[in-house]
Coordinates of C-alpha atoms in Angstrom, one line a residue:
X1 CA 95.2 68.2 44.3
X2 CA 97.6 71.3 44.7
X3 CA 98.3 72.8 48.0
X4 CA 99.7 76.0 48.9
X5 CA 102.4 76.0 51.5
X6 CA 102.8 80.1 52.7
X7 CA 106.6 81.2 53.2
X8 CA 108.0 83.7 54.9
X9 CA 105.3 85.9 57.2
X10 CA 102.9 85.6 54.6
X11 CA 99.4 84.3 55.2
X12 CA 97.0 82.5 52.9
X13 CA 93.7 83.4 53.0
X14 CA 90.1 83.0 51.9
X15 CA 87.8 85.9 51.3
X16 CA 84.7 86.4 53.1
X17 CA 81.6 86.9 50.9
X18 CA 80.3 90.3 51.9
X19 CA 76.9 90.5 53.4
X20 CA 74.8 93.7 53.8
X21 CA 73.4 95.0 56.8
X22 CA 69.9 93.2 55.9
X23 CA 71.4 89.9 55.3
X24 CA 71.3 90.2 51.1
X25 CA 74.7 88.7 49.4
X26 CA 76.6 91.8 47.4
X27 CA 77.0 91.0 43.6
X28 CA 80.0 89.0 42.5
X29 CA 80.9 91.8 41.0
X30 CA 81.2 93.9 43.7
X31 CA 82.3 91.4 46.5
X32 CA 86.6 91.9 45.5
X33 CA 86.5 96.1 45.7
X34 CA 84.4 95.8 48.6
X35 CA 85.5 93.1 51.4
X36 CA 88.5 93.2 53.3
X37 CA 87.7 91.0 56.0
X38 CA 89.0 87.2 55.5
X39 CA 89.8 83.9 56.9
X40 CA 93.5 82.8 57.7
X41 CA 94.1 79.2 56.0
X42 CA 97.8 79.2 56.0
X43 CA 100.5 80.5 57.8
X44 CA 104.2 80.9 56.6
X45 CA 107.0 80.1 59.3
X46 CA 108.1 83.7 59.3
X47 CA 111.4 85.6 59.0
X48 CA 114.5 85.2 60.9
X49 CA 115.7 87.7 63.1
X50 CA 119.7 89.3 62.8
X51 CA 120.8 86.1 65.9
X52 CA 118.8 83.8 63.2
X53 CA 116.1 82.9 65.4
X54 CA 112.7 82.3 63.6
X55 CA 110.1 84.8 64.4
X56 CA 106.9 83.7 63.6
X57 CA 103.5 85.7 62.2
X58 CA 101.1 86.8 64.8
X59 CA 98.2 85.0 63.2
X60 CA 96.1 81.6 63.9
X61 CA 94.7 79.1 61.7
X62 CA 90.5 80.0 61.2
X63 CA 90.9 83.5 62.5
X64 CA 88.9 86.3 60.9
X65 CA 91.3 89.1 60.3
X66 CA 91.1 92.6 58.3
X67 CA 93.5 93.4 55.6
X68 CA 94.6 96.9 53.8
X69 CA 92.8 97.1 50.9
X70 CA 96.9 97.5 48.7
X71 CA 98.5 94.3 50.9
X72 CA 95.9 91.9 49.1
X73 CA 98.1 89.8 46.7
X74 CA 95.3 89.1 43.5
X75 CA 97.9 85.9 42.0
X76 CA 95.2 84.3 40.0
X77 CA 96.1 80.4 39.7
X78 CA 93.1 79.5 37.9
X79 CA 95.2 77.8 35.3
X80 CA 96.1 75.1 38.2
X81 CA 92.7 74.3 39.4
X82 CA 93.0 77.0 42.5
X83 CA 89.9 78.9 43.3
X84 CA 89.7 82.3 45.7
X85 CA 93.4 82.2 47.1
X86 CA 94.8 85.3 47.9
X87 CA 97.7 86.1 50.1
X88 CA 99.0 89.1 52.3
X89 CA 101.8 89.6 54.6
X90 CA 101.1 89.7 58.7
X91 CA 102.7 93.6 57.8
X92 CA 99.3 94.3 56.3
X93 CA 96.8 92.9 58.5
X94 CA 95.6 95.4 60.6
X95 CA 92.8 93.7 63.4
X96 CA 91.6 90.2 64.4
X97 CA 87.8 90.3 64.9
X98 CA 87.3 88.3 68.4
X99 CA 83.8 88.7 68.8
X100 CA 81.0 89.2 66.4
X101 CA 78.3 90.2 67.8
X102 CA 79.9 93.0 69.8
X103 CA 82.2 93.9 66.9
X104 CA 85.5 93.4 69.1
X105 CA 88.0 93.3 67.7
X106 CA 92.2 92.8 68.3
X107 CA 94.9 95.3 66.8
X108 CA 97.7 93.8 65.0
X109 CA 101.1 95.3 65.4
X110 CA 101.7 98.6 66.5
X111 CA 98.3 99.3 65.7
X112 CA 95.8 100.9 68.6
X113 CA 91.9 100.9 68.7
X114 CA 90.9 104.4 69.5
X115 CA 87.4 105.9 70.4
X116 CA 86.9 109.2 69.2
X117 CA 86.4 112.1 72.0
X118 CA 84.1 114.8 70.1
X119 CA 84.8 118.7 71.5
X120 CA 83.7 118.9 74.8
X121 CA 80.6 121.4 75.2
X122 CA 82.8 123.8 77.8
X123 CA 86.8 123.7 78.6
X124 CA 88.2 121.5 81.6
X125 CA 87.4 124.9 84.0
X126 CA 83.6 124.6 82.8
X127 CA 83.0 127.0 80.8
X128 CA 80.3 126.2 78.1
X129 CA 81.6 126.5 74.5
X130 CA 78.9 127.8 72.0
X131 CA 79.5 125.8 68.4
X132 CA 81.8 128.4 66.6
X133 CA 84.2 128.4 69.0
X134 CA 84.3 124.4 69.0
X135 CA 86.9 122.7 67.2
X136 CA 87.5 119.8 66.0
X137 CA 89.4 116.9 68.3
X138 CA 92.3 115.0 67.7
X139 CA 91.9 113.5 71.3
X140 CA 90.8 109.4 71.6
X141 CA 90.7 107.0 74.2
X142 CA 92.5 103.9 73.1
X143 CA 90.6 100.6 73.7
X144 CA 92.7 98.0 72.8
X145 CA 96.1 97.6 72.0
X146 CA 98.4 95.3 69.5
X147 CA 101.5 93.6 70.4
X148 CA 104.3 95.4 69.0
X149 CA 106.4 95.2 66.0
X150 CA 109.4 92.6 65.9
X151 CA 112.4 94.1 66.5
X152 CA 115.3 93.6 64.0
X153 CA 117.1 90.9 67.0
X154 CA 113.6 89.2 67.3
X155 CA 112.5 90.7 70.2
X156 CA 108.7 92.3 71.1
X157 CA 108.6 96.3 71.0
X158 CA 105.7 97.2 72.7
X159 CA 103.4 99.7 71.7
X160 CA 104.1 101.7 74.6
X161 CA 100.2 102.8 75.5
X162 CA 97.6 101.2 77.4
X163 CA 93.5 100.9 77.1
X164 CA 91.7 103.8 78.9
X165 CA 94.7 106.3 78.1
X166 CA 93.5 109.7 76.6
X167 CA 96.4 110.1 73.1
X168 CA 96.1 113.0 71.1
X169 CA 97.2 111.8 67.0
X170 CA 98.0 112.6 64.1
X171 CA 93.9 113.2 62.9
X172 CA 94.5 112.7 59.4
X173 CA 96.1 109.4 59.9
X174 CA 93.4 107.6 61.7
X175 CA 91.7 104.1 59.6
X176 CA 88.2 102.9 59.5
X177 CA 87.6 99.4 60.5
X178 CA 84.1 98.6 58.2
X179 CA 81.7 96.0 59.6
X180 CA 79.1 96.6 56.6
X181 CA 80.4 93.5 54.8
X182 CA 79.8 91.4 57.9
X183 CA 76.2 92.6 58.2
X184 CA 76.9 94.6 60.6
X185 CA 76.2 98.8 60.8
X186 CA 79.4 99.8 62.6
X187 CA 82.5 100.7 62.6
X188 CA 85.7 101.6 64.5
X189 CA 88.9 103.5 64.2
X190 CA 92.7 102.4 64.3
X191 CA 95.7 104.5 64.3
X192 CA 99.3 103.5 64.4
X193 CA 100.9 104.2 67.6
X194 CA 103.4 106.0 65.6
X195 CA 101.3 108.4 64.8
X196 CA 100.5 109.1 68.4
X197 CA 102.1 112.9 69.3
X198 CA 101.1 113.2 73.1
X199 CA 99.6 111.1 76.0
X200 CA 97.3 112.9 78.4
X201 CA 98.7 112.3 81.8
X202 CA 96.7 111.2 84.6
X203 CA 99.3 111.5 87.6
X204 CA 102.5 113.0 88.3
X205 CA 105.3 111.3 86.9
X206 CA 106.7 108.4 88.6
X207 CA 110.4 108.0 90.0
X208 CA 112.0 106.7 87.5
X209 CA 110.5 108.6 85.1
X210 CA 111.7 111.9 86.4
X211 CA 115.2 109.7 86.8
X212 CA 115.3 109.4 83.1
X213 CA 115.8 113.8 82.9
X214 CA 117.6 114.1 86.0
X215 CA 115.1 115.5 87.8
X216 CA 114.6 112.7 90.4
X217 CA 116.1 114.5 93.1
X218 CA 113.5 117.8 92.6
X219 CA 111.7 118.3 96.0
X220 CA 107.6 119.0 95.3
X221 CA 107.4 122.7 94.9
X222 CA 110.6 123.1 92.2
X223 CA 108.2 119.9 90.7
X224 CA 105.7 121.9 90.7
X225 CA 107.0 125.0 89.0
X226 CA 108.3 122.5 86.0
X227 CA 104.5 121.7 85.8
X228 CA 105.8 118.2 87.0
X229 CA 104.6 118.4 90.2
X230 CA 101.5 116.5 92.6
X231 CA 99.7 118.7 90.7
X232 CA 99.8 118.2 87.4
X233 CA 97.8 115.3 86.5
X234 CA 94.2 114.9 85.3
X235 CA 91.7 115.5 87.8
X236 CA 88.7 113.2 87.6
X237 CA 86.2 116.0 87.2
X238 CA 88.5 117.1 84.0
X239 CA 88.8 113.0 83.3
X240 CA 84.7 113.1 83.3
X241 CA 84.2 116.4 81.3
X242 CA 86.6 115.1 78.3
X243 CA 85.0 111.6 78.4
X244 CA 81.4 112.9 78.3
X245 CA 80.4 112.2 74.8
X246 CA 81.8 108.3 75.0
X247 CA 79.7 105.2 75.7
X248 CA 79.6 104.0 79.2
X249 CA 81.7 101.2 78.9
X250 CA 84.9 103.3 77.4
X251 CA 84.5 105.5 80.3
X252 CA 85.1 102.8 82.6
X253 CA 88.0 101.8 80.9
X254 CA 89.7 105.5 81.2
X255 CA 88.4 105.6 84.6
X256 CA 90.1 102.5 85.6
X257 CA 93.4 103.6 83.9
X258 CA 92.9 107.2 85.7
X259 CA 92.8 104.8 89.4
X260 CA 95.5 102.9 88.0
X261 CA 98.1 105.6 87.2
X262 CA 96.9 107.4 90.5
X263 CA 97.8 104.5 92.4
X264 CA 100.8 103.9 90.9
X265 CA 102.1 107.4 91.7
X266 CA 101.2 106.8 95.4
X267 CA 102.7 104.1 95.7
X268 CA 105.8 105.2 94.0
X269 CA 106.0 108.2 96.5
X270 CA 105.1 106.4 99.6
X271 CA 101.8 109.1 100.0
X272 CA 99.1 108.6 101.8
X273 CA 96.6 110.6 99.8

């Protein structure tokens, strides 16, 4: 019997049989253009880092994980007796599905889960918007979050965002996590945090923050003429108008990052208010 031992950060992995939304099995045919979720059976020891430090793959042994479609290595080892294997690096695994029946799943990387915001139907002062004037949104609320990259000397870079912020992106860079081959009819969308151009802010900046341009020692009104000022952050009748068209649960989650930042920003401040 021959077994494969992965190197590096590559995984091995097994190919879930894709399943329509009915139940009904997808022709062999069909099954290797079509699924990209599979099932990690081996994981290399990883890379070392520039202090030689061993940095393994962010993976686990059973999980059910979703691949790019160009990072799925077709080796065919028939000739040896080995049947299915395919192998991908950890670089190209994009989510780990955690729950099935709800369709969660886990970003890999410096990958974020975002929820689309459709155009509002007025602005943020409430006025109502007919359709030609609408245009299309490149705003999402980010539900979940991946590690980080590695860093060339081993260590975690963060992703630098957190669930419940409002990002605006790059809209043409956004990718379509499919649930069709796991019977289920839905989908989600990841984008790379790189591709994230602004953050909408929900509070004024916090001390350090204004420390890092030298403008920690502003009093509140030049603050405020910088557009920096008490002022400046998301009010939670502009949070509710922008979150309108999402599901109730994601608008918990920015409403809960909007009390979060608010309270951080008081605290920082020493206000009462």
């Amino acid at each position: 019997m021959i077994t494969l031992v992965p190197t590096n950060n590559y995984l091995n992995v097994l190919m879930l049989a894709p399943v329509e939304a009915e139940g009904i099995l997808l022709r062999s045919e069909t099954q290797a253009k079509t699924q990209r979720w599979a099932k990690v059976t081996g994981i290399g020891p990883g890379v070392y880092d520039f202090n030689g430090v061993l940095t393994k793959p962010d993976a686990k042994y059973g999980e059910i994980v979703y691949l790019m479609a160009h990072g799925i290595e077709n080796t065919s080892l028939h000739d040896l007796g080995v049947e299915d294997y395919k192998a991908v690096s950890i670089l190209d695994v994009m989510v780990a599905l955690e729950d099935m029946g709800t369709c969660a799943i886990k970003p890999k990387g410096n990958y974020l889960e975002v929820v689309k915001i459709e155009a509002p139907d007025k602005t943020l002062g409430g006025i109502l918007l007919p359709d030609k004037v609408k245009s299309p949104s490149n705003l999402a609320l980010v539900r979940s979050v991946g590690l980080g990259w590695v860093g060339a000397m081993g260590n975690i870079l963060p992703v630098g965002h957190n669930p419940g912020q409002i990002v605006n992106y790059k809209p043409f860079e956004t990718m379509v996590v499919d649930f069709s081959t796991l019977g289920k009819d839905a989908v989600t969308y990841i984008v790379s945090a790189k591709s994230v151009m602004d953050t909408i802010r929900y509070a004024p900046p916090l001390k350090d923050e204004l420390a890092n341009y030298g403008l920690d020692m502003l009093g509140p009104e030049e603050l405020d003429a910088l557009g920096l000022g008490p002022n400046c952050g998301l009010t939670k009748e502009e949070l509710e108008i922008l979150v309108a068209t999402l599901r109730p649960s994601d608008q918990e989650l920015a409403f809960q990052e909007w009390e979060r930042a608010q309270a951080a920003w008081r605290a920082d401040s020493g206000a009462n208010t």
